XYZ file of C-alpha atoms in Angstrom:
509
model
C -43.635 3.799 -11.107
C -40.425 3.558 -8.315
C -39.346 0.506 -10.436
C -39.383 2.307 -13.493
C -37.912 5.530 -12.630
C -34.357 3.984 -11.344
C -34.360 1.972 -13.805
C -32.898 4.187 -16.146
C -30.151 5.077 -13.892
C -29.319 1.588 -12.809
C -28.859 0.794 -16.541
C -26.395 3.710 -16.898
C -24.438 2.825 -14.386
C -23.814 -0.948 -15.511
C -23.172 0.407 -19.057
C -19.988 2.874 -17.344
C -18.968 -0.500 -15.371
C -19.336 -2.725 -18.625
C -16.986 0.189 -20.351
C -14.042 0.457 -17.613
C -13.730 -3.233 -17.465
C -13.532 -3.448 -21.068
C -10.942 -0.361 -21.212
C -8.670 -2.043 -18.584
C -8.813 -5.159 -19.659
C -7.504 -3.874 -23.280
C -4.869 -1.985 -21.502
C -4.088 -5.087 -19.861
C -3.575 -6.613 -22.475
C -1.791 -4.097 -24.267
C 0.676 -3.775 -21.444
C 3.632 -2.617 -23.620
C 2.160 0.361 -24.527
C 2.254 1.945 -20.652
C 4.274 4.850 -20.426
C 7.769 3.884 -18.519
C 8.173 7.647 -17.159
C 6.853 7.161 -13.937
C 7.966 3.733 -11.737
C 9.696 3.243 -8.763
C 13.345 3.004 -7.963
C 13.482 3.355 -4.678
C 12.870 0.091 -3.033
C 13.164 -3.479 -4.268
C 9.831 -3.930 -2.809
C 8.924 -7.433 -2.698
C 12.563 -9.200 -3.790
C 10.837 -11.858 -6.327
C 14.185 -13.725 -6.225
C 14.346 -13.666 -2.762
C 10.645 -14.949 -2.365
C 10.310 -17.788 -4.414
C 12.246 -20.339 -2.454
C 9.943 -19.704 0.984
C 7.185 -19.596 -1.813
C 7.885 -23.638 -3.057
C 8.270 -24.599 0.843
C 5.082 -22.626 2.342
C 2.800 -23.727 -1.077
C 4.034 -27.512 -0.492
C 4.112 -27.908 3.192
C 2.090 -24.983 4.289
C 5.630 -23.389 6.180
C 6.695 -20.178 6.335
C 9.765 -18.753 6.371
C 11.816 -21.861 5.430
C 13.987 -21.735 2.494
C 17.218 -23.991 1.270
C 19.692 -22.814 -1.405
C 18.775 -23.569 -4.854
C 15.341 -24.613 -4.224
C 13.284 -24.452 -6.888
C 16.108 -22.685 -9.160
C 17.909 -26.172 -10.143
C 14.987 -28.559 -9.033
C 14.452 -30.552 -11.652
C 11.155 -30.384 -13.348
C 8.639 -32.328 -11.831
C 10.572 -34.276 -9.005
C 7.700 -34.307 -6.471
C 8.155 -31.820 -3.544
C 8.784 -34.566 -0.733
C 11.973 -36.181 -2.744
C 13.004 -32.340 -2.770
C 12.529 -31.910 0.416
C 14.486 -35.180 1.432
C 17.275 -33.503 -0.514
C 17.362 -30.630 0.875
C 17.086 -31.412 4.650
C 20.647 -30.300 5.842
C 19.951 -26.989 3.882
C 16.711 -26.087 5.354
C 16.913 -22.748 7.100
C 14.280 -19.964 7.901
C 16.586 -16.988 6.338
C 18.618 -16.962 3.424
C 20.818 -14.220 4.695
C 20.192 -12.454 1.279
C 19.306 -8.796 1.046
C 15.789 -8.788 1.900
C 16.116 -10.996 4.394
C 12.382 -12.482 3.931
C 12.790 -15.081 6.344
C 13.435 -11.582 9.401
C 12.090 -8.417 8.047
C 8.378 -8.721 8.217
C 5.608 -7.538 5.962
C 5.239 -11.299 5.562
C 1.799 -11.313 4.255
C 3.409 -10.351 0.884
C 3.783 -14.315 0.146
C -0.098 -14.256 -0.373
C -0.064 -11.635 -3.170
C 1.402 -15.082 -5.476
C -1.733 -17.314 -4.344
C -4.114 -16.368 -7.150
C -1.496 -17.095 -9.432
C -0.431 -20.165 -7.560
C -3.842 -21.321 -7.703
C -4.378 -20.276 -11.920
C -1.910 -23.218 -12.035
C 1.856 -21.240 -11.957
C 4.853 -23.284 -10.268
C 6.070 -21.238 -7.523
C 9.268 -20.413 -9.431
C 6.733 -19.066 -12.311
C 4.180 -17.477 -9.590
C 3.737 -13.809 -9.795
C 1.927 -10.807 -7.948
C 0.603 -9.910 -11.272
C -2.759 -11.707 -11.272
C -3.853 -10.403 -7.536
C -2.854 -6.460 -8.625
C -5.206 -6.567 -11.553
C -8.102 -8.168 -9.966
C -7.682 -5.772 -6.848
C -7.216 -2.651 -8.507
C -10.166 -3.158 -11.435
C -12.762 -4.121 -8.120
C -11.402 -0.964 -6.510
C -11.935 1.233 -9.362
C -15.548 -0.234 -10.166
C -16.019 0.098 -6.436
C -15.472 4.018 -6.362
C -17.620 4.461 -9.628
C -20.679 2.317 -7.398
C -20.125 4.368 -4.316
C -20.185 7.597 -6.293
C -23.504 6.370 -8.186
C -25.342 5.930 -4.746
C -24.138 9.345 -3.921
C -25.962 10.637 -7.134
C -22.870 11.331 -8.801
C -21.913 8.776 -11.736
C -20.461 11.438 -13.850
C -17.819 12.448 -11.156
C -17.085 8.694 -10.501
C -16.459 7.686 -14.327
C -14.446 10.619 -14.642
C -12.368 10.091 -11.467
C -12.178 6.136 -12.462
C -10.847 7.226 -15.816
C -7.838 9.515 -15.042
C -7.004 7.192 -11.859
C -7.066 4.331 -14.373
C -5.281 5.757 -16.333
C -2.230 6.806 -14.081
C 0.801 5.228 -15.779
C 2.492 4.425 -12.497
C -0.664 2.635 -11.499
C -0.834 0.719 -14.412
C 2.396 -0.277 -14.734
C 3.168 -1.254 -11.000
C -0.573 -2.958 -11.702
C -0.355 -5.111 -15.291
C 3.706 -4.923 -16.045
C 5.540 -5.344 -12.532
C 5.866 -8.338 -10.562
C 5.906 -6.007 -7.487
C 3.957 -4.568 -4.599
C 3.929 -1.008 -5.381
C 0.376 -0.982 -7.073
C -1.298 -1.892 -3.854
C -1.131 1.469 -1.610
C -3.853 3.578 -4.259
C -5.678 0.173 -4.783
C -6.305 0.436 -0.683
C -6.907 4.144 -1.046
C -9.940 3.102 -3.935
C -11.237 0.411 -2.069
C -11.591 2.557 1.316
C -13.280 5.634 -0.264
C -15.672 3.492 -2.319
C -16.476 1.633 1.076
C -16.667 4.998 2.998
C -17.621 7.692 0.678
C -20.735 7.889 1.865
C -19.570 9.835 5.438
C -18.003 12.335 2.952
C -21.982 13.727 1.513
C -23.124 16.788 3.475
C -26.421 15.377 4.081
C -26.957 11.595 4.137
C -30.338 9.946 4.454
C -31.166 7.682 5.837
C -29.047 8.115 8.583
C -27.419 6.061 11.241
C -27.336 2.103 10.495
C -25.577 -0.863 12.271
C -24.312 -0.948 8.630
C -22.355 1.607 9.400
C -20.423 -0.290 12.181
C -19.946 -2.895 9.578
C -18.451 -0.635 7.205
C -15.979 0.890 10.088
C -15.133 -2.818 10.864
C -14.017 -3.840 7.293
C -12.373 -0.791 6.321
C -10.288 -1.153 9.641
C -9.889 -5.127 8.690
C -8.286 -4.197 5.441
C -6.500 -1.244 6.469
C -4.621 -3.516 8.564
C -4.289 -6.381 6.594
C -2.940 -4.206 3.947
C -0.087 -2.842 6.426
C 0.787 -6.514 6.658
C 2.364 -6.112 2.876
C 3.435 -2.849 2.804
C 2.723 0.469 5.064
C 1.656 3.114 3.285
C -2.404 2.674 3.712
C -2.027 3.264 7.214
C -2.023 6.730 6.509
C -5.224 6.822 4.778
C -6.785 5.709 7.569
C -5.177 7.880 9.536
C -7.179 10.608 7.720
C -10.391 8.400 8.215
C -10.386 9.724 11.440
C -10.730 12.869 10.565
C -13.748 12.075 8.291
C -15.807 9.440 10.516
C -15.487 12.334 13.714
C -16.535 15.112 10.684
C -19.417 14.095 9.429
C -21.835 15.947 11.158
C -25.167 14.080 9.922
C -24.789 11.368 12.717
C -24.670 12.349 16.300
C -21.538 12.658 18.655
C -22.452 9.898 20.077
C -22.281 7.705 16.555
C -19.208 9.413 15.765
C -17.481 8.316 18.438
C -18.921 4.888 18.226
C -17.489 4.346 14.712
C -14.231 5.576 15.453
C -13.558 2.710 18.320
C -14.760 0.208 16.174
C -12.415 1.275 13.453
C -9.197 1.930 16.160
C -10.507 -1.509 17.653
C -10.952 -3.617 15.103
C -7.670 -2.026 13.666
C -5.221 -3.044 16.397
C -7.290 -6.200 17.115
C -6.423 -7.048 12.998
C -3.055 -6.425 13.861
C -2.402 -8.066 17.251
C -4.048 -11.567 15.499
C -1.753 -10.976 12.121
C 1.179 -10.655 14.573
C -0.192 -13.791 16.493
C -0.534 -15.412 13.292
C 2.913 -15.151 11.801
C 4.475 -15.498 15.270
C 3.003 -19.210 15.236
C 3.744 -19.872 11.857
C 7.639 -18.857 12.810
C 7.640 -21.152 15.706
C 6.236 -23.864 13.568
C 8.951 -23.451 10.432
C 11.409 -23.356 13.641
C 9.994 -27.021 14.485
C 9.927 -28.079 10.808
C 13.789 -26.977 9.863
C 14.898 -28.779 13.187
C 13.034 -31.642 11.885
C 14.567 -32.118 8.722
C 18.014 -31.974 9.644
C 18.483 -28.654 8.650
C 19.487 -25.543 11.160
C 16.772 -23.615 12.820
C 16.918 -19.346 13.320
C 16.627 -17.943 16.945
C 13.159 -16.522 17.291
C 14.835 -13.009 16.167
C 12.758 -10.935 13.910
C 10.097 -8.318 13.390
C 6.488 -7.770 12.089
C 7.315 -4.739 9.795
C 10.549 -2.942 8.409
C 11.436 -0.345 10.985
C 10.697 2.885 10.373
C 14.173 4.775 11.872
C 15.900 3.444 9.370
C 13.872 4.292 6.330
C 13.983 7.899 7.837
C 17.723 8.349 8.154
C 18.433 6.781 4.682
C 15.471 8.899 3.185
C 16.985 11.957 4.455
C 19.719 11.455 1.795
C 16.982 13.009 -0.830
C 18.034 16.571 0.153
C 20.749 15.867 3.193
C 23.604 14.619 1.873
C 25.760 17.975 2.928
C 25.145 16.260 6.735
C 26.146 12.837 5.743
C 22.642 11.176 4.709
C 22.227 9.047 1.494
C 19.822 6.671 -0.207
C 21.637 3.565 1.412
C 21.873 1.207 3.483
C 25.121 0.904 4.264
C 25.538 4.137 5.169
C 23.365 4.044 8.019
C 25.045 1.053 8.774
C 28.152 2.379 8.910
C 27.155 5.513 10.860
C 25.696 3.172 13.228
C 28.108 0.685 13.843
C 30.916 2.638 16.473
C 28.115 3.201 18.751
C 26.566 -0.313 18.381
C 30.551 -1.641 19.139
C 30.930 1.352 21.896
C 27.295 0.406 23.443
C 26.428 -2.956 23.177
C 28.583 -5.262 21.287
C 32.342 -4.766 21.226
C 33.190 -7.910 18.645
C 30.274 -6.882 15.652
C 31.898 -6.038 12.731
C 30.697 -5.979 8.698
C 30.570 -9.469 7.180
C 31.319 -11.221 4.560
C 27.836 -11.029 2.749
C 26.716 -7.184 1.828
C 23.748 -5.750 4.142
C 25.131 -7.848 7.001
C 26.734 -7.797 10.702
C 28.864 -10.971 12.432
C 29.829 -11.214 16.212
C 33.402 -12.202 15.852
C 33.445 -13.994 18.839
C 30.562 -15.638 18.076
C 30.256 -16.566 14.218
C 27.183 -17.719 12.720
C 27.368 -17.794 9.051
C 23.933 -19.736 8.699
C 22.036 -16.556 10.070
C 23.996 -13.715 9.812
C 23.068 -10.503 12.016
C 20.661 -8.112 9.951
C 21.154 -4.782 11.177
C 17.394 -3.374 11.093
C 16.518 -6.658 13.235
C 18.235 -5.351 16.158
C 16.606 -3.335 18.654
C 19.597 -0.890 19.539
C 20.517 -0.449 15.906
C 17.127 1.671 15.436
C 17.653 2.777 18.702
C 20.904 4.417 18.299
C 19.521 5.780 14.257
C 16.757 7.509 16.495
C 18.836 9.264 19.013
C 20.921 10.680 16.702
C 17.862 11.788 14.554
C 16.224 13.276 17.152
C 19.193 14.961 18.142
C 20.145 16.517 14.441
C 16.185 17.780 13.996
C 16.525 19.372 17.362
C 20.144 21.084 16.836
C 19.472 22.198 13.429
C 15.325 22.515 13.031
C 15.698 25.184 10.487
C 17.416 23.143 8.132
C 14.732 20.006 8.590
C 12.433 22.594 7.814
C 14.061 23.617 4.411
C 14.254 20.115 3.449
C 10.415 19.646 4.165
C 9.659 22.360 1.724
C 11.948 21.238 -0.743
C 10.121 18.092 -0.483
C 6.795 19.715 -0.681
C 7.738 21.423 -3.922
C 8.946 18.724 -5.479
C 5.366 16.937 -4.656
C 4.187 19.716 -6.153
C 5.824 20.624 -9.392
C 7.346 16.466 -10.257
C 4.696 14.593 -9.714
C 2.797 12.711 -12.495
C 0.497 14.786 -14.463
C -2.937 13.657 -15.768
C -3.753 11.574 -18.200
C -5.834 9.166 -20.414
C -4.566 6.495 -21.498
C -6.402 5.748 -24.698
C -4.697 1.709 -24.914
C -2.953 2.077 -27.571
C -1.057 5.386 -26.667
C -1.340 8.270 -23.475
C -2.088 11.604 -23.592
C -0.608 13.834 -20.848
C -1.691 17.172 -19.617
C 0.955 19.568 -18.088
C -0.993 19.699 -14.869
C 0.687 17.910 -11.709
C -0.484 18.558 -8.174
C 0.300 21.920 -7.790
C -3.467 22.138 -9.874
C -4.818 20.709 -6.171
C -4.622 24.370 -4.750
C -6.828 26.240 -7.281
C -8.800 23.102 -6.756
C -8.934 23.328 -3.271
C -9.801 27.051 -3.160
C -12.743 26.435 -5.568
C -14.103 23.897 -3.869
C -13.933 26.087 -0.357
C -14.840 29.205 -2.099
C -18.358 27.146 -3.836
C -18.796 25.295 -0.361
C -18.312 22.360 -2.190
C -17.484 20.600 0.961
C -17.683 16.988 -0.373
C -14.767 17.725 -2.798
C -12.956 19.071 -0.377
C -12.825 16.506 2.298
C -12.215 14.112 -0.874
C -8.827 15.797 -2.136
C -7.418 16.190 1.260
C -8.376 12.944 2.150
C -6.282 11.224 -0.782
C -3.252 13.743 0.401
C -1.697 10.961 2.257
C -0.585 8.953 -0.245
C 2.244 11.187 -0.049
C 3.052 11.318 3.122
C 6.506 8.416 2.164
C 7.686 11.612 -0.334
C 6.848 13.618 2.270
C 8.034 12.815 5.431
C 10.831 9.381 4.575
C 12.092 10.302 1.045
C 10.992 12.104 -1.951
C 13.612 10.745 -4.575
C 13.400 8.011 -7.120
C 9.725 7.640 -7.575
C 8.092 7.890 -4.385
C 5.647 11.150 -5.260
C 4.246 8.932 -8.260
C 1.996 7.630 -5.702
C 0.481 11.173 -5.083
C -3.447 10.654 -7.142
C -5.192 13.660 -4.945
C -4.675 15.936 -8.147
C -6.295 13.508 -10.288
C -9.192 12.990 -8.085
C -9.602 16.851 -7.943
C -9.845 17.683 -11.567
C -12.068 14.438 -12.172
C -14.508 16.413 -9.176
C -14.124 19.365 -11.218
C -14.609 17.991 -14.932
C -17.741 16.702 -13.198
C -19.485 19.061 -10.946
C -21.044 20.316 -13.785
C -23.649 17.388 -13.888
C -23.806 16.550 -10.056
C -27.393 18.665 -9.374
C -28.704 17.339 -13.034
C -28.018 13.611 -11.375
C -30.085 14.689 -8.494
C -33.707 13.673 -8.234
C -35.976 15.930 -7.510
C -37.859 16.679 -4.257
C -41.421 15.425 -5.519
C -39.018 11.715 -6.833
C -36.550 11.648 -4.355
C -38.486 8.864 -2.393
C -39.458 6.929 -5.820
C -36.117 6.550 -7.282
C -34.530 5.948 -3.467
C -37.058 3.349 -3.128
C -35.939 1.953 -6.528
C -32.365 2.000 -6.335
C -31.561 1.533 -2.733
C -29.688 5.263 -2.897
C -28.982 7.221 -0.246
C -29.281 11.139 -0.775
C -26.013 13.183 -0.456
């Protein structure tokens, strides 16, 4: 009798998964026909052409950051990597002194987004990010649409699944762009699908050491992820806020959880920053080797956040001087840098870069963000222009904030071949919101507010060219709503609660 009655709602479930693969698989495949209105221009993200030449060197000799000039661009085809390598020996360096500066600026794990593709069979000057997006994001959305099955609510997961999937910045920065930008929302899916379950007003069973598992992994990938690119830190920042809020497991467990994920979090990081440390010292050894010219042991783990700040302020500060630019804060930093620290740096040659005139390097030029008083002196003078002139920070928070509101993308469906778009951006979460607190429909709530951080780059670095597209707390709102409707029908009752549990493995929520 328990085997038959989940049955039924095991089979719908694999007939919704069977359905959203096939949908965006087609889409996939029908790339072309993604909407181009919403993309980011705001950061070159993962510099392709910057990346493939530490690409050939770390998937032929297992090194990382070494690079030389024109390797593979005018390798011939199939010269074997050690001839190009005997070549290139007096060029070998660990930086490239080009923009992105891959070899100094951290987020290094971004090299293993071109692996699955490297491993389909791609060159590294043909290897793209392409393959590991669409994988990740498809699992992620499949994931939620599982997680919200075992919560009793399949209709509210298909329906969320659909307008996330059918986000045209999503899809785009996920099946079109050779990028990085479709990974912060597929890190959002994958931890609500992993912890959606502390979200339920009343779970059963309770407490498990699977629980401590889940906190573990989510805090393993949180921090893996930050080793690409930042912005999923934030979501579990609000994690927090949900593991020490759900009130069916005691204090005690609460607490419990939360040091395994903080733990487990900083432990991720410390042995990613062990890891890459190592593998610095070791492309030190192997340029020296070679004949080529070694980098001092001068860079960072991630892109420093003072600078990001002071450029982003150029969204709605450009009457004080900000702008979208590097240079700028480059140039607003340099006097003090000469005045404070070094009298001889000056601009060089090559564009996003500092020399020592008395002490010229022109293998490894001086990257301004790699050096310690350079964010130091963009802080100070941050600090001191929020604490002159708070009222005007303030304004330009709320101009942010509306923007967020009345710019960002608006639902739709993508039906493959062509999109349909609602009028509705995220200025629909506060009706939302207030139903779902008015209904004591506390599950939604925690849900929406617990996707809000996806904005928190518009919101609190820069809200220009692109950066509220990552906003999907709207869409996850009207999906709850479009859905509530069928969440007590999916329900079993009292008298088969313990059948179709039994059956299915489900937890009640």
């Amino acid at each position: 009798m328990a085997q038959s009655a989940g049955r039924p709602l095991a089979t719908r479930l694999l007939i919704a998964l069977a359905i959203l693969l096939l949908w965006q698989r087609l889409i996939a495949f029908e790339s072309q026909f993604i909407p181009k209105t919403h993309t980011l221009g705001s950061s070159e993200g993962i510099y392709r052409l910057s990346a493939v030449p530490f690409l050939y060197f770390y998937w032929n000799f297992g090194v990382f950051p070494v690079a030389a000039p024109g390797v593979p661009d005018i390798v011939p085809a199939g010269l074997p990597a050690t001839e190009v390598l005997a070549a290139a020996g007096p060029r070998l360096r660990n930086d490239l002194n080009t923009p992105a500066a891959w070899g100094r600026m951290g987020d290094y794990a971004r090299l293993f987004l071109y692996l699955p593709s490297l491993w389909l069979g791609a060159e590294p000057a043909e290897a793209s990010s392409i393959p590991a997006h669409s994988v990740l994001f498809v699992l992620a959305l499949l994931s939620v649409v599982v997680a919200f099955w075992r919560q009793h609510r399949l209709v509210q997961g298909v329906v969320f699944a659909v307008l996330v999937g059918s986000s045209s910045f999503q899809l785009f920065e996920t099946y079109e762009h050779d990028n990085l930008f479709s990974l912060p929302i597929t890190i959002a899916l994958f931890t609500l699908a992993f912890n959606l379950r502390y979200f339920a007003v009343a779970t059963k069973p309770g407490f498990k050491r699977f629980d401590i598992g889940v906190a573990a992994f989510t805090a393993l990938m949180l921090a893996t992820a930050r080793e690409i690119r930042s912005e999923p830190v934030a979501i579990g920042a609000f994690l927090v806020l949900v593991y020490l809020g759900n009130w069916n497991f005691k204090l005690k467990q609460r607490l419990l959880m939360l040091a395994v994920l903080v733990t487990v979090f900083l432990g991720t990081a410390l042995a990613w920053a062990a890891y890459f440390d190592s593998k610095y010292r070791d492309a030190m050894r192997f340029v020296q080797d070679h004949g080529g010219k070694p980098a001092a042991p001068l860079f960072v783990h991630h892109h420093p956040i003072w600078h990001a700040i002071y450029c982003g302020l150029g969204d709605f500060g450009g009457e004080r001087g900000y702008k979208w630019s590097d240079h700028v804060a480059y140039e607003a930093a340099l006097p003090e840098l000469r005045k404070r620290f070094y009298p001889d740096l000056q601009f060089a040659k090559i564009p996003f870069y500092f020399e020592r005139a008395s002490q010229p390097n022109e293998a490894y030029l001086i990257k301004p963000e790699g050096i310690p008083e350079y964010s130091q002196i963009l802080r100070e003078r941050l600090l001191e222009d929020f604490r002159r002139n708070p009222g005007w920070y303030a304004r330009l928070a709320a101009k942010r904030v509306r923007r967020m509101l009345f710019e960002s993308p608006p639902l739709q469906l993508n039906l493959v071949l062509t999109t349909v778009e609602a009028p509705l951006r995220l200025w629909i979460l506060i009706p939302l919101l207030l139903w779902a607190a008015a209904t004591r429909r506390f599950f939604e709530l925690k849900l929406m507010i617990f996707l809000l951080p996806l904005g928190a780059t518009a919101l609190l670095i820069f809200s220009d060219l692109g950066t509220i597209n990552y906003q999907i707390a709207h869409l996850a709102g009207a999906a709850l709503f479009l859905g509530s409707h069928w969440v007590n029908k999916e329900k079993p009752s009292l008298g088969n609660a313990a059948l179709v549990s039994s059956a299915t493995g489900r937890s009640e929520g």
